[in-house]
Amino acid sequence: MSAPETFAPRRDEPLFGRLAIIGIGLIGSSIAHAAKELNLARHIVLSDADPDVRRRARELDLGHEVAESALEAARDADHIVLCVPVGACGAVAEEIAPVLKAGAILSDVGSVKHAVVEAVSPHLPEGVHFVPAHPVAGTENSGPDAGFPSLFLNRWCILTPPPGTDEAAIARTRQFWEGMAAIVEVMGSQHHDLVLAITSHLPHLIAYNIVGTAEDLAAVTQSEVIKFSAGGFRDFTRIAASDPTMWRDVFLANKEAVLEMLGRFNEDLALLTRAIRYGDGETLHKHFTRTRAIRRGIVALGQEKAETEKLKKR
Amino acid sequence: MSAPETFAPRRDEPLFGRLAIIGIGLIGSSIAHAAKELNLARHIVLSDADPDVRRRARELDLGHEVAESALEAARDADHIVLCVPVGACGAVAEEIAPVLKAGAILSDVGSVKHAVVEAVSPHLPEGVHFVPAHPVAGTENSGPDAGFPSLFLNRWCILTPPPGTDEAAIARTRQFWEGMAAIVEVMGSQHHDLVLAITSHLPHLIAYNIVGTAEDLAAVTQSEVIKFSAGGFRDFTRIAASDPTMWRDVFLANKEAVLEMLGRFNEDLALLTRAIRYGDGETLHKHFTRTRAIRRGIVALGQEKAETEKLKKR
């Protein structure tokens, strides 16, 4: 089988023998697609707690095998990736711990890292390396049908190995993500949680909130909100369509950092609100001018094409 | 000159004789491109208060003529479109009123409509029809170089003619926007302002605010914010890169509706904040689930392609 177009080079020799993917949502199924297409593991086994998802994964021919349980999937695996909601990582680690072999690398893909490190570490058997990972990539879709192999292309993947983690295990985990065309960065789990609180968690919370506010309006109908969404609202709805269980767990697991960012956000919003109420155009203009610099940085870094280029191609 | 691909049919006979575009930013220059390419007016004259912008418009060959003043551009025009910030509409209307000919249609493109109706109406000469318009379209770019002809393609344009406005003038204005491939809807100016407060104005304020909050952080560097922006923040920066002067005027001109929406937004955010603080996962999950419905409506209405389709085509 040859892919019509390859987004990353296919390996001649697989990186891992047995790869176990626990949890078959958007991320899990995307890893399955990419790892198979790019020959990152000799044998790819998936599992999910939901029997319907396991059935669907078999229909989709994800990986090489769909096991009936996490335990069965993790047995003798060289690389185990937990792709379950952040709040479930501890329990799954506890469940599979008895079958993890020495030298295996346990990893995850959670959007919060410190809570995962704390939940997983107590269950880690001697000789198993724990290298937490967070691919900063996603779409508004979830479930086993949502995955596609190039999801991680040119996206960052942050590794947050606890101090003292085996360097070779970190290097192999890096190779795994770089093999799927991600760009890897290493940082501490607590710093990760602070960075993501502002770049991802707070934006999601705000988006979920504003879409809820719009839904509750009586004076403006939902069909009007939908019709005229191109004025800015649309982008919020995309973010607010993300998986509810995943995001519930993120906010519960990164509570401190999110509350801190929310506090700052509210203080700043109070200032802008006051400027609107008292007709202080100068304060508004000054604020709206300085926020342009960050945008220029993002476009310059190639994390997004300038919007006009995309629109002109319609 | 033939366009490589036409996004809308070119008229055999122009709709207007003389079209005057006052203000040459993203919207003004896009109208100039579209009206010329699609033969919507026999003679298109532009003007701008800024001499550098006029010079640039001549270099770009926008329309057929760039006049030295709004007065000169508006003289004998059949259709005059004010493409200036909302706060400037009243003053420009007052300036050009003496040269507006009977039967002419005066229009604008402001994102706020009631304040524009109130500012412009007192200056309207007898026999001149005022048909305010708001094309719900834009990009993050501004200025005479930012325009392109298909900006309004499949975007809504809302007309808010005051009660008693000449029906023929409304019909001609509708034809003008439909000629540029926009979808036209008519509603009252106050209702417009309420609808746009939630679908556009509040999202912009929130986006400007969160980008500002991120900029002020000391614990997270700007380069980190930029790097990891794909987790949600990126979409906010795009919105927060819009023209500062235009948006200052929007918030000042639609103060009541924006403050009302802000109040509701804050009440809702307090609820989510509380749920995070006290670990109330059920409230979070319920909220995150119901916001998905609006998103499905937007994708179904064709106002946006599902994101995965775009990503797969990278």
XYZ file of C-alpha atoms in Angstrom:
628
model
C 0.000 0.000 0.000
C 1.465 3.319 -0.969
C 0.217 6.649 0.357
C -0.660 9.149 -2.377
C 1.634 11.730 -0.814
C 3.982 11.302 2.106
C 4.190 14.055 4.712
C 7.238 12.478 6.406
C 9.859 9.886 5.435
C 8.985 6.226 6.053
C 11.534 4.379 8.210
C 13.386 1.410 6.781
C 13.664 -0.183 10.216
C 10.936 0.303 12.836
C 11.872 2.372 15.908
C 10.007 0.125 18.359
C 9.048 -3.518 18.360
C 5.627 -3.402 19.999
C 3.764 -0.103 20.307
C 0.691 0.021 22.542
C -1.809 2.842 22.184
C -4.277 2.987 25.073
C -7.329 5.115 24.223
C -8.531 5.471 20.628
C -9.675 9.063 20.217
C -8.401 11.746 17.846
C -4.813 11.520 19.137
C -4.666 7.752 19.594
C -6.053 7.026 16.136
C -3.781 9.639 14.546
C -0.724 8.019 16.150
C -1.940 4.636 14.880
C -2.253 5.973 11.334
C 1.110 7.750 11.390
C 3.069 4.959 13.096
C 1.770 2.380 10.628
C 2.282 4.526 7.543
C 5.785 5.588 8.594
C 6.910 2.226 10.008
C 7.581 3.501 13.524
C 6.786 0.140 15.145
C 6.799 -3.483 14.027
C 3.524 -4.296 15.736
C 0.925 -1.697 16.737
C -1.724 -2.735 19.214
C -4.542 -0.483 20.380
C -7.127 -0.695 23.085
C -10.006 1.348 24.452
C -12.293 0.952 27.455
C -15.356 1.348 25.203
C -16.287 -1.843 23.270
C -17.955 0.200 20.498
C -14.722 2.136 19.971
C -12.710 -1.112 19.831
C -15.143 -2.480 17.235
C -14.892 0.710 15.191
C -11.069 0.666 15.398
C -11.091 -2.871 13.955
C -13.391 -1.757 11.125
C -11.028 1.118 10.396
C -8.084 -1.294 10.437
C -6.199 0.920 12.893
C -2.772 -0.446 13.774
C -2.224 -4.218 13.511
C -4.374 -5.426 16.396
C -7.061 -4.166 18.744
C -6.760 -5.791 22.163
C -9.688 -6.335 24.530
C -8.019 -4.546 27.444
C -5.297 -2.045 28.262
C -3.542 -4.795 30.172
C -3.445 -7.065 27.148
C -2.274 -4.245 24.863
C 0.512 -3.144 27.220
C 1.909 -6.632 27.820
C 5.464 -6.855 26.482
C 5.145 -3.471 24.743
C 8.290 -1.419 24.157
C 6.457 1.894 23.979
C 3.095 2.477 25.665
C 1.261 5.727 24.953
C -1.682 6.647 27.167
C -4.152 8.561 24.971
C -6.911 8.757 27.563
C -8.295 11.884 29.274
C -5.834 13.326 31.792
C -7.975 12.257 34.736
C -7.781 8.587 33.717
C -3.986 8.309 33.337
C -3.307 7.303 36.956
C -5.857 4.489 36.960
C -4.679 3.092 33.616
C -1.039 3.205 34.746
C -1.992 1.292 37.891
C -3.901 -1.258 35.818
C -1.104 -1.996 33.337
C 1.841 -1.705 35.762
C 2.025 -5.480 36.454
C 2.671 -6.324 32.779
C 5.115 -3.532 31.900
C 8.481 -4.987 31.014
C 11.820 -3.583 32.130
C 13.220 -1.078 29.644
C 9.784 -0.152 28.305
C 8.947 3.522 27.794
C 5.624 4.662 29.182
C 4.307 7.919 27.747
C 1.054 9.871 27.455
C -0.359 12.738 25.385
C -2.190 14.752 28.064
C -2.620 18.532 27.813
C -1.693 18.842 31.495
C 1.597 17.384 32.639
C 2.278 17.896 36.332
C -0.914 16.169 37.471
C -0.155 13.265 35.140
C 3.385 12.926 36.500
C 2.001 12.859 40.038
C -0.732 10.351 39.172
C 1.415 7.955 37.144
C 4.768 7.978 38.981
C 3.641 5.996 42.076
C 2.624 3.077 39.856
C 5.798 2.948 37.763
C 7.596 -0.422 38.074
C 11.361 -0.542 38.497
C 13.166 -0.224 35.162
C 10.250 1.315 33.259
C 10.956 4.807 31.915
C 8.249 7.444 32.089
C 8.501 10.189 29.431
C 5.316 12.317 29.434
C 4.494 13.996 26.122
C 2.047 16.616 24.950
C 1.520 17.033 21.208
C 0.131 20.562 20.788
C -2.154 19.560 17.941
C -5.802 18.828 17.540
C -8.981 19.462 15.633
C -12.538 20.023 16.705
C -13.320 16.357 16.025
C -12.926 13.418 18.387
C -13.238 9.645 18.347
C -11.547 6.860 16.340
C -12.802 8.221 13.000
C -11.244 11.645 13.594
C -7.601 10.630 13.327
C -5.330 11.180 10.335
C -1.584 10.558 9.985
C -0.389 14.137 9.391
C -2.065 15.627 12.484
C 1.320 16.252 14.122
C 3.048 17.664 11.046
C 4.956 20.830 12.035
C 3.211 20.917 15.416
C 5.112 21.106 18.673
C 5.339 18.137 20.963
C 6.474 18.962 24.491
C 8.218 16.298 26.560
C 8.292 16.764 30.338
C 10.467 13.953 31.719
C 10.817 14.110 35.525
C 14.352 14.938 36.729
C 16.625 11.908 36.500
C 14.772 10.228 33.627
C 16.951 7.979 31.474
C 18.421 10.060 28.646
C 18.186 7.234 26.110
C 14.455 6.873 26.815
C 13.968 10.612 26.280
C 15.921 10.400 23.013
C 13.794 7.503 21.746
C 10.574 9.290 22.627
C 11.860 12.344 20.793
C 12.636 10.191 17.743
C 9.120 8.762 17.886
C 7.467 12.204 17.702
C 9.986 13.608 15.247
C 9.253 10.533 13.154
C 5.647 11.786 12.901
C 6.986 15.201 11.772
C 6.400 16.974 15.088
C 8.891 19.484 16.502
C 10.036 18.377 19.938
C 10.783 20.600 22.945
C 11.667 19.538 26.482
C 10.647 21.441 29.612
C 9.593 20.914 33.229
C 6.035 19.742 33.837
C 5.083 22.737 35.982
C 6.394 25.254 33.494
C 4.540 23.374 30.763
C 1.295 23.751 32.686
C 1.800 27.495 33.060
C 2.618 28.000 29.356
C -0.362 25.940 28.260
C -2.689 27.611 30.755
C -2.340 30.856 28.795
C -1.855 29.508 25.251
C -4.507 26.818 25.344
C -6.505 26.249 28.521
C -7.692 29.826 29.090
C -8.588 30.327 25.381
C -10.681 27.158 25.510
C -12.450 28.192 28.692
C -13.219 31.629 27.279
C -14.466 30.134 24.018
C -16.692 27.637 25.809
C -18.002 30.480 27.930
C -18.820 32.933 25.144
C -20.597 30.279 23.091
C -22.687 29.444 26.147
C -23.518 33.125 26.660
C -24.677 33.374 23.051
C -26.853 30.289 23.407
C -28.679 31.764 26.383
C -29.663 35.015 24.670
C -33.372 35.424 24.116
C -33.202 38.645 22.082
C -30.935 37.146 19.420
C -31.974 33.858 17.879
C -29.576 30.944 17.476
C -30.039 31.073 13.727
C -28.851 34.697 13.758
C -25.833 33.786 15.846
C -25.016 31.044 13.352
C -25.634 33.219 10.294
C -23.503 36.140 11.335
C -20.755 34.158 13.009
C -18.124 35.212 10.453
C -17.587 38.432 12.415
C -15.393 36.654 14.965
C -17.682 34.280 16.842
C -17.031 31.418 14.415
C -13.465 30.930 15.598
C -14.665 30.593 19.165
C -17.211 27.941 18.237
C -14.522 25.825 16.626
C -12.538 25.844 19.848
C -15.684 25.259 21.897
C -16.504 22.105 19.918
C -13.555 20.190 21.396
C -14.072 16.995 23.398
C -15.931 17.805 26.672
C -14.441 14.996 28.759
C -10.894 15.829 27.773
C -11.399 19.479 28.630
C -13.198 18.864 31.902
C -10.151 16.885 33.002
C -7.740 19.574 31.805
C -9.371 22.269 33.923
C -9.601 20.062 36.981
C -5.984 18.908 36.590
C -4.482 22.353 35.949
C -6.670 24.256 38.387
C -4.026 26.465 39.983
C -2.514 27.790 36.761
C -5.906 28.258 35.079
C -7.312 30.175 38.071
C -4.203 32.361 38.104
C -4.596 33.190 34.395
C -8.336 33.745 34.829
C -7.605 36.251 37.594
C -5.265 38.230 35.363
C -7.691 37.994 32.446
C -10.512 39.389 34.602
C -8.426 42.285 35.873
C -7.510 43.244 32.314
C -11.088 42.888 31.135
C -12.294 45.160 33.929
C -9.961 47.839 32.590
C -11.285 47.544 29.029
C -14.890 47.441 30.262
C -14.319 50.644 32.197
C -12.757 52.296 29.144
C -15.851 51.421 27.096
C -18.250 52.639 29.780
C -16.517 55.992 30.167
C -15.761 56.473 26.479
C -11.983 56.317 26.955
C -10.991 55.758 23.316
C -7.307 56.330 23.961
C -6.965 53.393 26.364
C -8.801 51.123 23.913
C -6.692 52.207 20.954
C -3.448 51.736 22.858
C -4.425 48.244 23.955
C -5.617 47.199 20.486
C -2.367 48.405 18.934
C 0.074 46.515 21.124
C -1.653 43.144 20.664
C -0.694 43.110 16.977
C 2.954 42.299 17.705
C 2.315 38.772 18.992
C 0.253 37.991 15.896
C 3.091 39.037 13.632
C 5.382 36.677 15.565
C 3.038 33.734 15.005
C 2.707 34.325 11.281
C 6.477 34.853 11.005
C 7.164 31.550 12.770
C 5.113 29.723 10.160
C 2.630 28.405 12.734
C -0.056 29.876 10.529
C -0.388 31.284 7.044
C -1.567 34.852 6.752
C -5.329 34.657 6.483
C -5.669 36.615 3.252
C -3.670 34.008 1.355
C -6.179 31.371 2.387
C -9.219 33.506 1.567
C -7.939 34.427 -1.872
C -7.671 30.750 -2.710
C -11.380 30.113 -2.096
C -7.585 42.362 -18.693
C -9.178 39.068 -17.809
C -9.244 37.686 -14.275
C -7.825 34.165 -14.072
C -10.994 32.969 -12.374
C -14.214 34.842 -11.773
C -15.917 34.514 -8.396
C -19.096 36.283 -9.586
C -20.665 37.130 -12.959
C -19.554 40.381 -14.612
C -22.440 42.740 -15.457
C -23.033 43.689 -19.086
C -24.409 47.084 -18.033
C -23.098 48.882 -14.927
C -25.515 49.189 -11.995
C -24.480 52.758 -11.151
C -23.042 55.596 -13.153
C -20.655 57.144 -10.646
C -19.613 55.205 -7.540
C -17.790 57.095 -4.783
C -15.819 55.186 -2.156
C -14.799 57.373 0.794
C -12.060 55.766 2.853
C -9.559 53.333 1.300
C -8.929 50.606 3.848
C -9.548 46.869 3.567
C -13.257 47.284 2.797
C -12.989 50.341 0.555
C -10.219 48.852 -1.561
C -12.024 45.513 -1.794
C -15.178 47.251 -3.060
C -13.043 49.128 -5.593
C -11.517 45.861 -6.855
C -14.850 44.041 -7.021
C -16.872 46.898 -8.553
C -14.296 47.394 -11.292
C -13.828 43.704 -12.070
C -17.576 43.034 -12.112
C -18.626 46.256 -13.860
C -20.857 47.504 -11.043
C -20.276 51.190 -11.906
C -19.261 53.117 -15.006
C -16.878 55.373 -13.073
C -15.364 54.527 -9.712
C -13.823 57.367 -7.724
C -12.104 56.922 -4.383
C -10.849 59.278 -1.734
C -9.144 59.142 1.633
C -8.242 61.762 4.228
C -4.643 60.507 4.276
C -2.511 61.756 1.324
C -0.209 58.695 1.566
C -3.207 56.407 1.201
C -4.438 58.374 -1.842
C -0.991 58.106 -3.416
C -0.876 54.366 -2.753
C -4.401 53.910 -4.175
C -3.244 55.564 -7.402
C -0.205 53.284 -7.543
C -2.488 50.284 -7.081
C -4.758 51.603 -9.805
C -7.814 51.261 -7.547
C -11.050 52.287 -9.301
C -10.822 54.814 -12.131
C -9.864 57.940 -10.212
C -8.599 59.005 -6.802
C -10.008 62.389 -5.790
C -8.247 64.812 -3.456
C -11.219 65.124 -1.103
C -14.396 63.338 -0.050
C -16.331 66.339 -1.352
C -14.809 66.021 -4.788
C -15.392 62.265 -4.885
C -19.023 62.523 -3.797
C -19.983 65.253 -6.250
C -22.605 63.949 -8.686
C -22.142 60.389 -7.463
C -25.050 57.949 -7.747
C -23.856 55.699 -4.977
C -21.612 56.915 -2.152
C -20.170 54.358 0.262
C -18.573 55.610 3.473
C -15.763 53.182 4.309
C -14.372 55.174 7.223
C -14.321 54.210 10.926
C -17.779 54.388 12.483
C -16.885 57.467 14.533
C -16.062 59.454 11.390
C -19.282 58.792 9.436
C -21.226 61.775 10.802
C -18.471 64.280 10.015
C -17.947 62.953 6.478
C -21.697 63.009 5.804
C -21.812 66.629 6.947
C -18.844 67.463 4.723
C -20.240 65.932 1.539
C -23.926 66.820 2.073
C -23.773 70.022 -0.022
C -22.722 68.134 -3.190
C -25.010 65.099 -2.909
C -27.435 65.042 -5.798
C -31.137 64.187 -5.503
C -31.782 60.472 -6.030
C -28.294 59.500 -4.885
C -27.916 56.577 -2.467
C -25.662 57.187 0.514
C -24.409 54.063 2.266
C -21.673 52.962 4.649
C -20.002 49.732 5.777
C -19.784 50.280 9.546
C -19.881 47.408 12.026
C -22.257 49.422 14.226
C -25.446 50.693 12.657
C -27.647 52.613 15.085
C -24.986 55.167 15.986
C -24.244 55.675 12.279
C -27.937 56.228 11.489
C -28.115 58.811 14.287
C -24.907 60.545 13.189
C -25.632 60.657 9.464
C -29.394 61.280 9.299
C -29.335 64.952 10.435
C -27.055 65.833 7.507
C -29.049 64.024 4.818
C -30.233 66.428 2.064
C -33.800 66.167 0.749
C -34.095 63.455 -1.929
C -30.950 61.567 -0.933
C -31.577 57.992 0.207
C -29.656 56.593 3.122
C -29.223 52.795 3.117
C -26.698 51.751 5.801
C -24.877 48.483 5.107
C -22.617 46.173 7.063
C -20.686 43.526 5.156
C -19.810 40.856 7.761
C -16.441 40.126 6.204
C -12.878 41.006 6.944
C -9.350 39.808 7.439
C -6.661 40.665 9.921
C -5.113 43.082 7.424
C -5.949 46.727 6.843
C -5.064 49.553 4.484
C -5.326 50.015 0.683
C -3.058 47.045 -0.048
C -5.225 44.640 1.941
C -8.239 44.613 -0.386
C -9.153 41.874 -2.851
C -12.289 41.473 -4.976
C -13.697 38.259 -3.510
C -13.692 39.455 0.102
C -17.505 39.510 0.194
C -18.030 36.162 -1.543
C -20.653 34.153 0.391
C -20.471 36.587 3.300
C -23.518 38.274 4.759
C -24.189 41.926 4.172
C -26.788 43.416 6.518
C -28.774 46.463 5.383
C -30.454 48.556 8.084
C -32.517 51.197 6.250
C -34.402 53.523 8.639
C -38.223 53.098 8.522
C -39.679 54.823 5.465
C -36.588 54.488 3.288
C -37.307 54.391 -0.454
C -37.808 50.749 -1.490
C -36.110 51.224 -4.862
C -32.986 52.550 -3.145
C -32.935 49.535 -0.835
C -33.328 47.220 -3.848
C -30.437 48.889 -5.691
C -28.173 48.656 -2.656
C -29.082 44.994 -2.341
C -28.194 44.485 -6.018
C -24.855 46.201 -5.435
C -23.845 43.803 -2.647
C -25.314 40.741 -4.307
C -23.338 41.775 -7.369
C -20.198 41.293 -5.247
C -21.471 37.794 -4.287
C -22.578 38.750 -0.782
C -25.794 37.402 0.755
C -28.039 40.308 1.787
C -30.286 40.482 4.848
C -32.360 43.444 6.054
C -33.016 44.250 9.739
C -33.456 47.180 12.110
C -30.311 49.022 13.181
C -30.793 48.368 16.890
C -31.374 44.680 16.410
C -28.293 44.580 14.200
C -26.218 46.079 16.975
C -27.420 43.477 19.458
C -26.738 40.565 17.087
C -23.268 41.869 16.244
C -22.461 42.632 19.879
C -22.485 38.897 20.608
C -21.274 37.510 17.259
C -18.489 39.989 16.628
C -17.896 42.806 19.112
C -17.625 40.733 22.296
C -15.397 38.084 20.601
C -13.060 40.853 19.464
C -12.921 42.454 22.903
C -12.208 39.106 24.549
C -9.527 38.290 21.996
C -7.839 41.670 22.411
C -7.990 41.148 26.155
C -6.508 37.657 26.305
C -3.650 38.559 23.982
C -2.886 41.502 26.237
C -2.940 39.254 29.306
C -0.469 36.902 27.628
C 1.834 39.756 26.744
C 2.028 40.899 30.358
C 3.102 37.545 31.768
C 6.597 37.474 33.195
C 6.723 33.723 33.927
C 6.019 32.745 30.336
C 8.127 34.315 27.623
C 6.582 35.825 24.500
C 8.498 33.371 22.356
C 6.845 30.520 24.263
C 3.428 32.075 23.777
C 4.144 32.331 20.067
C 5.585 28.817 19.783
C 2.764 27.002 21.485
C -0.056 29.122 20.144
C -1.557 26.250 18.135
C -3.348 25.064 21.274
C -6.082 27.705 20.866
C -4.406 31.059 21.423
C -3.525 31.471 17.736
C -7.140 32.036 16.721
C -7.441 34.817 19.269
C -4.352 36.577 17.962
C -5.794 36.659 14.467
C -8.881 38.440 15.746
C -6.790 40.715 17.947
C -4.752 41.880 14.945
C -7.681 43.803 13.438
C -7.540 47.549 12.864
C -7.312 49.381 16.234
C -9.061 52.591 15.118
C -11.993 50.759 13.599
C -12.463 48.679 16.724
C -12.073 51.568 19.151
C -14.953 53.253 17.331
C -17.058 50.084 17.343
C -16.874 49.736 21.109
C -17.569 53.403 21.725
C -20.487 53.417 19.270
C -22.116 50.198 20.493
C -21.451 50.753 24.183
C -24.829 49.721 25.579
C -25.091 46.399 23.758
C -21.436 45.508 24.365
C -21.687 46.268 28.100
C -24.857 44.177 28.299
C -23.125 41.209 26.631
C -20.035 41.695 28.785
C -22.199 41.521 31.888
C -23.725 38.223 30.813
C -20.329 36.888 29.780
C -18.890 37.695 33.215
C -21.757 36.048 35.073
C -21.287 32.883 33.042
C -17.517 32.946 33.499
C -17.949 33.275 37.264
C -19.944 30.046 37.206
C -17.237 28.160 35.276
C -14.495 29.620 37.467
C -16.330 28.423 40.554
C -16.752 24.963 39.041
C -13.002 24.766 38.425
C -12.131 26.019 41.905
C -14.399 23.504 43.641
C -13.639 20.625 41.266
C -17.206 20.418 39.956
C -16.525 18.332 36.855
C -20.209 17.711 36.156
C -21.010 21.404 35.626
C -17.989 21.782 33.330
C -18.858 18.695 31.276
C -22.486 19.766 30.873
C -21.472 23.225 29.703
C -18.812 21.935 27.294
C -21.301 19.514 25.759
C -24.082 21.925 24.928
C -21.794 24.415 23.151
C -21.156 21.850 20.387
C -24.605 22.337 18.847
C -23.962 25.892 17.616
C -20.739 24.792 15.973
C -22.534 22.058 14.053
C -24.988 24.686 12.807
C -22.199 26.890 11.494
C -20.460 24.077 9.635
C -23.834 22.883 8.263
C -24.636 26.367 6.968
C -21.440 26.369 4.939
C -20.047 29.417 6.739
C -16.979 27.336 7.368
C -15.491 24.077 6.196
C -14.887 21.450 8.826
C -11.348 22.021 10.019
C -10.060 18.526 9.364
C -10.697 18.904 5.647
C -8.432 21.934 5.598
C -5.702 20.294 7.688
C -5.609 17.182 5.560
C -4.930 19.309 2.516
C -1.785 20.825 4.004
